PDB file of C-alpha atoms in Angstrom:
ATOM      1  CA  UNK V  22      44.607  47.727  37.116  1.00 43.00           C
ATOM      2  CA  UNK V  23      41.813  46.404  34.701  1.00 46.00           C
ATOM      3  CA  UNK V  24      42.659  47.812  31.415  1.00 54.00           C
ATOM      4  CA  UNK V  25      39.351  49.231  30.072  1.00 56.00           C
ATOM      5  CA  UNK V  26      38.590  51.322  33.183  1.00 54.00           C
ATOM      6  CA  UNK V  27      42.141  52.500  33.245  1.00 61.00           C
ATOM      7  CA  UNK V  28      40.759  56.102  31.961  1.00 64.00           C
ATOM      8  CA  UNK V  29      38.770  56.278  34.987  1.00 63.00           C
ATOM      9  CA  UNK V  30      40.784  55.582  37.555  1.00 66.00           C
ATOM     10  CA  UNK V  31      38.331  51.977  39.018  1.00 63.00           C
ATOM     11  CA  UNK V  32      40.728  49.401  40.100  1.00 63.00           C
ATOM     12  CA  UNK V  33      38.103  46.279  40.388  1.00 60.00           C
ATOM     13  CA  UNK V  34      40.834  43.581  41.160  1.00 62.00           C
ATOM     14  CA  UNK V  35      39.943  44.249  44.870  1.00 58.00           C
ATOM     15  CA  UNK V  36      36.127  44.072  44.516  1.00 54.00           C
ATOM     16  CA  UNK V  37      36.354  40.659  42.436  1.00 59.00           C
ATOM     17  CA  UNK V  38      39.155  38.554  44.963  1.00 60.00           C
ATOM     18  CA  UNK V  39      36.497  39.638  47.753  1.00 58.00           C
ATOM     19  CA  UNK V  40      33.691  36.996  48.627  1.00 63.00           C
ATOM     20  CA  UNK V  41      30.059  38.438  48.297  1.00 71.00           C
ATOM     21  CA  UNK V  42      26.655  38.153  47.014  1.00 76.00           C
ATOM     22  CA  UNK V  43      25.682  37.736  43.756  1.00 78.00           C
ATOM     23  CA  UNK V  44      22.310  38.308  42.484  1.00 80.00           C
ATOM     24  CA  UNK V  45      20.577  38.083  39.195  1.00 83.00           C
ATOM     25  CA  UNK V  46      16.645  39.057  38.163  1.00 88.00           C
ATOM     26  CA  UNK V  47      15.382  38.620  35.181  1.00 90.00           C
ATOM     27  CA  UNK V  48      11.548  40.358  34.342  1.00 91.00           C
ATOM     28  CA  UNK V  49       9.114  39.971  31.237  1.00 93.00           C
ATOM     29  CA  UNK V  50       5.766  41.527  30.794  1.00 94.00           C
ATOM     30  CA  UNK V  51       3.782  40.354  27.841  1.00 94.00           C
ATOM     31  CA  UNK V  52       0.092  41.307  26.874  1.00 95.00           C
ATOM     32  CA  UNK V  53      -2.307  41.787  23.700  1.00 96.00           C
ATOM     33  CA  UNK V  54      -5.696  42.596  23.179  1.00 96.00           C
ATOM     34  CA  UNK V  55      -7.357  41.430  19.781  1.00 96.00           C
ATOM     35  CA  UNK V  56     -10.792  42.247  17.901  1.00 96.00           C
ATOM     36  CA  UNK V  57     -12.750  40.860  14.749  1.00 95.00           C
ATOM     37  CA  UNK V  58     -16.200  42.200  13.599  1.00 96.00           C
ATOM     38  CA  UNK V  59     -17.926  41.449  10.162  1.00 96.00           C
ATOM     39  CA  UNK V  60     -21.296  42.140   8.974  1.00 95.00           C
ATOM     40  CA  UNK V  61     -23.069  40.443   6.065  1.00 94.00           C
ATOM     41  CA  UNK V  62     -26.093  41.693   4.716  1.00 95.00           C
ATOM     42  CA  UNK V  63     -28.193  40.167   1.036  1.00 95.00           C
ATOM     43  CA  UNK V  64     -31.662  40.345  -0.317  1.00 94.00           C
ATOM     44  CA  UNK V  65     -33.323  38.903  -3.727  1.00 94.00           C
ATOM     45  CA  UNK V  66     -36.600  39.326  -5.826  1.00 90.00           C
ATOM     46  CA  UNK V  67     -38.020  36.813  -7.750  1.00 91.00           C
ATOM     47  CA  UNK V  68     -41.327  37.714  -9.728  1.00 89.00           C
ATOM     48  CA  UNK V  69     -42.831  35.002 -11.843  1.00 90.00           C
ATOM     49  CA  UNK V  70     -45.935  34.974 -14.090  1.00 87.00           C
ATOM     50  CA  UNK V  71     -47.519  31.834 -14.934  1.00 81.00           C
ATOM     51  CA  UNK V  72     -49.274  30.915 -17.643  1.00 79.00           C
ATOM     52  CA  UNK V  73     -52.317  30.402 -16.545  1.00 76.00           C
ATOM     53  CA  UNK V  74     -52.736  33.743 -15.367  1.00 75.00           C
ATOM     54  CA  UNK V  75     -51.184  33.837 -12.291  1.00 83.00           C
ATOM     55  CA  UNK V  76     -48.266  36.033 -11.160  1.00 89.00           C
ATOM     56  CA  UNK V  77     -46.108  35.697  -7.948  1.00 91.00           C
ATOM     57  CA  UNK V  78     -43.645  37.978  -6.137  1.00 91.00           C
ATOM     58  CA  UNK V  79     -40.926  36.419  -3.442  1.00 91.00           C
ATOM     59  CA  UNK V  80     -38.986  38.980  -1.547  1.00 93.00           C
ATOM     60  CA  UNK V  81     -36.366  37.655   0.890  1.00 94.00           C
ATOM     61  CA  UNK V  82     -33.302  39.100   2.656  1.00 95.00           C
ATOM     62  CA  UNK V  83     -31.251  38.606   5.740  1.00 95.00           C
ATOM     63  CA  UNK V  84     -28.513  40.253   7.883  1.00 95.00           C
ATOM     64  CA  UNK V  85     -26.067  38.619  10.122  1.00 96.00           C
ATOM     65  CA  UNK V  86     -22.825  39.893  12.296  1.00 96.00           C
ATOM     66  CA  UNK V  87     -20.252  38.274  13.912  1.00 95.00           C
ATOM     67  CA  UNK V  88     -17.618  40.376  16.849  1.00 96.00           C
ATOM     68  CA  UNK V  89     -15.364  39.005  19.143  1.00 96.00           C
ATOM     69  CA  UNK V  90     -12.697  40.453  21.611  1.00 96.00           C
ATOM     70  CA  UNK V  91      -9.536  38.216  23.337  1.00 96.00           C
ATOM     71  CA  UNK V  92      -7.008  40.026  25.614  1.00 97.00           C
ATOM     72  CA  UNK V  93      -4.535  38.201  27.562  1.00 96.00           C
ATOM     73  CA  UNK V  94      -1.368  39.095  29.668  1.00 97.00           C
ATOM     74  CA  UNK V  95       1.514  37.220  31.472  1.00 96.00           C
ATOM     75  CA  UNK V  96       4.195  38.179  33.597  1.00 95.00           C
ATOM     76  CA  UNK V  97       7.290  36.162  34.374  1.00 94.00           C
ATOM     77  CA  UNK V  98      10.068  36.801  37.070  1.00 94.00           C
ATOM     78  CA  UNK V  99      13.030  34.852  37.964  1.00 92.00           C
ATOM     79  CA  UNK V 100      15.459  35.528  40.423  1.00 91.00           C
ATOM     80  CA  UNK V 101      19.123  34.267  41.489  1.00 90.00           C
ATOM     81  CA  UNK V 102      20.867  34.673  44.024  1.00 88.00           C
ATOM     82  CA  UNK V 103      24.851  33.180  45.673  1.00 85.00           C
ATOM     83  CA  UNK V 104      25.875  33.884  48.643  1.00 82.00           C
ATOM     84  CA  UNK V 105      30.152  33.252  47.778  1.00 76.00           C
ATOM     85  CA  UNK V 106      31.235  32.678  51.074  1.00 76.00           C
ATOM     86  CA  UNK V 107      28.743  29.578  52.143  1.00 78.00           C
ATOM     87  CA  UNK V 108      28.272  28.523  48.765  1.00 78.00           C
ATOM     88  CA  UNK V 109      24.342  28.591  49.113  1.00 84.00           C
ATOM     89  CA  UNK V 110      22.232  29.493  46.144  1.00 88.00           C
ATOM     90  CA  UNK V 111      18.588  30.243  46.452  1.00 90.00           C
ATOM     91  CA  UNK V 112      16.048  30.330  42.963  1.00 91.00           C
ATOM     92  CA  UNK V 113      13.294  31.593  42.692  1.00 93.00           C
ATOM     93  CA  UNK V 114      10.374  31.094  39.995  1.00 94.00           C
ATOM     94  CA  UNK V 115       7.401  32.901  39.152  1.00 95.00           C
ATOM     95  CA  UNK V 116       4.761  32.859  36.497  1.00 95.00           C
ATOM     96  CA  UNK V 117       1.690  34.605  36.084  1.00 96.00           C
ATOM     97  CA  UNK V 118      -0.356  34.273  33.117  1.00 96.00           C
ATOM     98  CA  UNK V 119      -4.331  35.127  32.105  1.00 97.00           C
ATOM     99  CA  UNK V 120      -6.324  35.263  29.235  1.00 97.00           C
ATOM    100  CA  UNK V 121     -10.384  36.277  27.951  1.00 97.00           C
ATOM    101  CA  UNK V 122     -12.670  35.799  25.346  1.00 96.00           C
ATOM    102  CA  UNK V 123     -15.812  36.841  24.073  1.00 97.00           C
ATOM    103  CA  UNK V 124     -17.731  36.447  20.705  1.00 96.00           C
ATOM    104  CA  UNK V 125     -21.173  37.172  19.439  1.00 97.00           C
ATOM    105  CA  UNK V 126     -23.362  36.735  16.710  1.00 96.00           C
ATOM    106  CA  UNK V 127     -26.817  36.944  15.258  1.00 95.00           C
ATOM    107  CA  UNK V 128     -28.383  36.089  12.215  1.00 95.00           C
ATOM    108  CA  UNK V 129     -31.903  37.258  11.263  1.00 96.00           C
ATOM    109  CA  UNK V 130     -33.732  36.635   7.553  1.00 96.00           C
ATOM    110  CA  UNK V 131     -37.234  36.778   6.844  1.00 95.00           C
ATOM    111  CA  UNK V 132     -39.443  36.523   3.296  1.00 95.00           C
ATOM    112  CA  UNK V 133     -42.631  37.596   1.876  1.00 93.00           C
ATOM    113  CA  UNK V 134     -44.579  35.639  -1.098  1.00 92.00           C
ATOM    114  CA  UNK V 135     -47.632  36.587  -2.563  1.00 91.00           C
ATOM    115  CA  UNK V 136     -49.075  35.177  -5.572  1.00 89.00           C
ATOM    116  CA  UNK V 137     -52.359  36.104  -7.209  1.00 87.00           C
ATOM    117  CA  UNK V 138     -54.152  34.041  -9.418  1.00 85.00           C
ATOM    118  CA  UNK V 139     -57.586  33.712 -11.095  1.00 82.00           C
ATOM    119  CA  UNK V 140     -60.294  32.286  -9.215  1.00 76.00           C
ATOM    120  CA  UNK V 141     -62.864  29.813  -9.418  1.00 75.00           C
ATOM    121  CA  UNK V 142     -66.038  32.037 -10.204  1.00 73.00           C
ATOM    122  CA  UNK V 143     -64.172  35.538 -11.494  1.00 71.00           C
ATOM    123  CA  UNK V 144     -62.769  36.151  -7.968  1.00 79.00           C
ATOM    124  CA  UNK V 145     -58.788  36.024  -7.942  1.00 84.00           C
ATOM    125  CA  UNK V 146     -57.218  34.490  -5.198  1.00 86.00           C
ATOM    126  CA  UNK V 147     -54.437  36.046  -3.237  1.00 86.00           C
ATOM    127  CA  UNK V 148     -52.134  34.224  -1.207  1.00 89.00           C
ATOM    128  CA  UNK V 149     -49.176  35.684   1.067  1.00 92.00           C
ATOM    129  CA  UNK V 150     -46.964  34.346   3.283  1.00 93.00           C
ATOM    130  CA  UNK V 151     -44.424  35.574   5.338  1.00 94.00           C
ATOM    131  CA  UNK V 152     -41.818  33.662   6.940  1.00 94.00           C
ATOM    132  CA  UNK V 153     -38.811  35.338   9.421  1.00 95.00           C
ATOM    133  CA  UNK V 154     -36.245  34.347  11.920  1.00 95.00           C
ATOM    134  CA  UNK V 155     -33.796  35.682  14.049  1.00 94.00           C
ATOM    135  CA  UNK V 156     -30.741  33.563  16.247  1.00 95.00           C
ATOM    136  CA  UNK V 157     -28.699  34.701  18.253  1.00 96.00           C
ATOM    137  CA  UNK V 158     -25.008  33.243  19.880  1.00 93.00           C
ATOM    138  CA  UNK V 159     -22.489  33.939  22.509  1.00 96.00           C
ATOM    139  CA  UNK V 160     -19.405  32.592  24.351  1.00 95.00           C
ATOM    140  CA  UNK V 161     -16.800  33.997  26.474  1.00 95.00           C
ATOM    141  CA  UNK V 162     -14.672  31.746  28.329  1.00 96.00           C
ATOM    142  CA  UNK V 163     -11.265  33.398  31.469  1.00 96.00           C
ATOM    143  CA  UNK V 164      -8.205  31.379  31.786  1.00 96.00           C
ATOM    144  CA  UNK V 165      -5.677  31.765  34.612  1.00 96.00           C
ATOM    145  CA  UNK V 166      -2.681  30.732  36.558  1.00 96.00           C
ATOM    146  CA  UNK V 167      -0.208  31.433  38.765  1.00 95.00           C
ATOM    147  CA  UNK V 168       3.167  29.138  39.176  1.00 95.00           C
ATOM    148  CA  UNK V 169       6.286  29.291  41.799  1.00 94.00           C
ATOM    149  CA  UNK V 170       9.229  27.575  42.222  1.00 92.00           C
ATOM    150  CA  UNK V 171      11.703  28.025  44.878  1.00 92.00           C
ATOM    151  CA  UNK V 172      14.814  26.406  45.568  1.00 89.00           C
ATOM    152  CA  UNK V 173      17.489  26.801  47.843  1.00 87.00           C
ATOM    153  CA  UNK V 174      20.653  24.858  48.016  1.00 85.00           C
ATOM    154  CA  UNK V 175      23.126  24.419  50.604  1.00 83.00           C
ATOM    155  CA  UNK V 176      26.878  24.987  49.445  1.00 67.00           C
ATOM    156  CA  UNK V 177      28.169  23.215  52.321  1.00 59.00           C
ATOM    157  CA  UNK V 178      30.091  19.714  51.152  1.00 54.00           C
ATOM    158  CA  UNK V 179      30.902  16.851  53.891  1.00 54.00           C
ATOM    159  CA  UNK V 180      33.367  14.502  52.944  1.00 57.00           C
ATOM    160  CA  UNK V 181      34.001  11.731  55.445  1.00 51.00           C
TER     161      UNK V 181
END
């Protein structure tokens, strides 16, 4: 009688002289899912008077934002199995993984000057100009595979 399972009455000694099958499986499931975002924003004034009489106002600013997203998963199984009385042992392998991305972006800005100044004659001269611009970005990119192995293995030994 095996000693631990003595309290419940499971004599294995029979079960363990027998021959049989053995078989072993081993499962893992992994995944994750990730995100960024930022956002950056700024804007300045600059006014300026010159001594000749002129005075001049620059206004500028600009916004930009960055987000991005990556999930992936894999799964991986491997099973064993022995068959005792042939001696034969068959493996098997198999791997499945996949992954994606994406990311995006912009950036946009823009500025205004205008200056007045006197003027040849009494008339002052204005001058504005305005300047902007705006780009944009994106990538995503998949990734995938699958793997298996098998093997299978013949106990049987000839000696000659």
């Amino acid at each position: 009688m095996n000693a631990p399972l003595d309290p419940l009455n499971i004599d294995l000694s029979e079960l363990l002289e027998q021959p049989g099958t053995t078989a072993v499986s081993s499962q893992s499931i992994d995944a994750g899912i990730s995100t960024h975002s930022s956002l950056h924003a700024g804007s300045g004034l600059e006014i300026s008077l010159d001594p000749t009489g002129g005075i001049s106002a620059v206004v500028e600013g600009g916004v930009a934002a960055v987000t991005g997203s990556h999930a992936y998963g894999s799964y991986d199984e491997i099973e064993t199995t022995t068959d005792t009385d042939t001696g034969a042992t068959d493996v098997s392998m198999t791997s499945v993984d996949g992954s994606v991305y994406a990311d995006a972006g912009f950036e946009a800005g823009g500025g205004l000057a205008v200056t007045l100044s006197p003027g040849d004659g009494g008339f002052p001269e204005l001058d504005i100009a305005a300047e902007s611009g705006l780009d944009t970005y994106s990538d995503y990119g998949t990734h995938g595979s699958y793997d298996t192995t098998e093997l299978h293995q013949d106990g049987s030994l000839d000696i000659g």
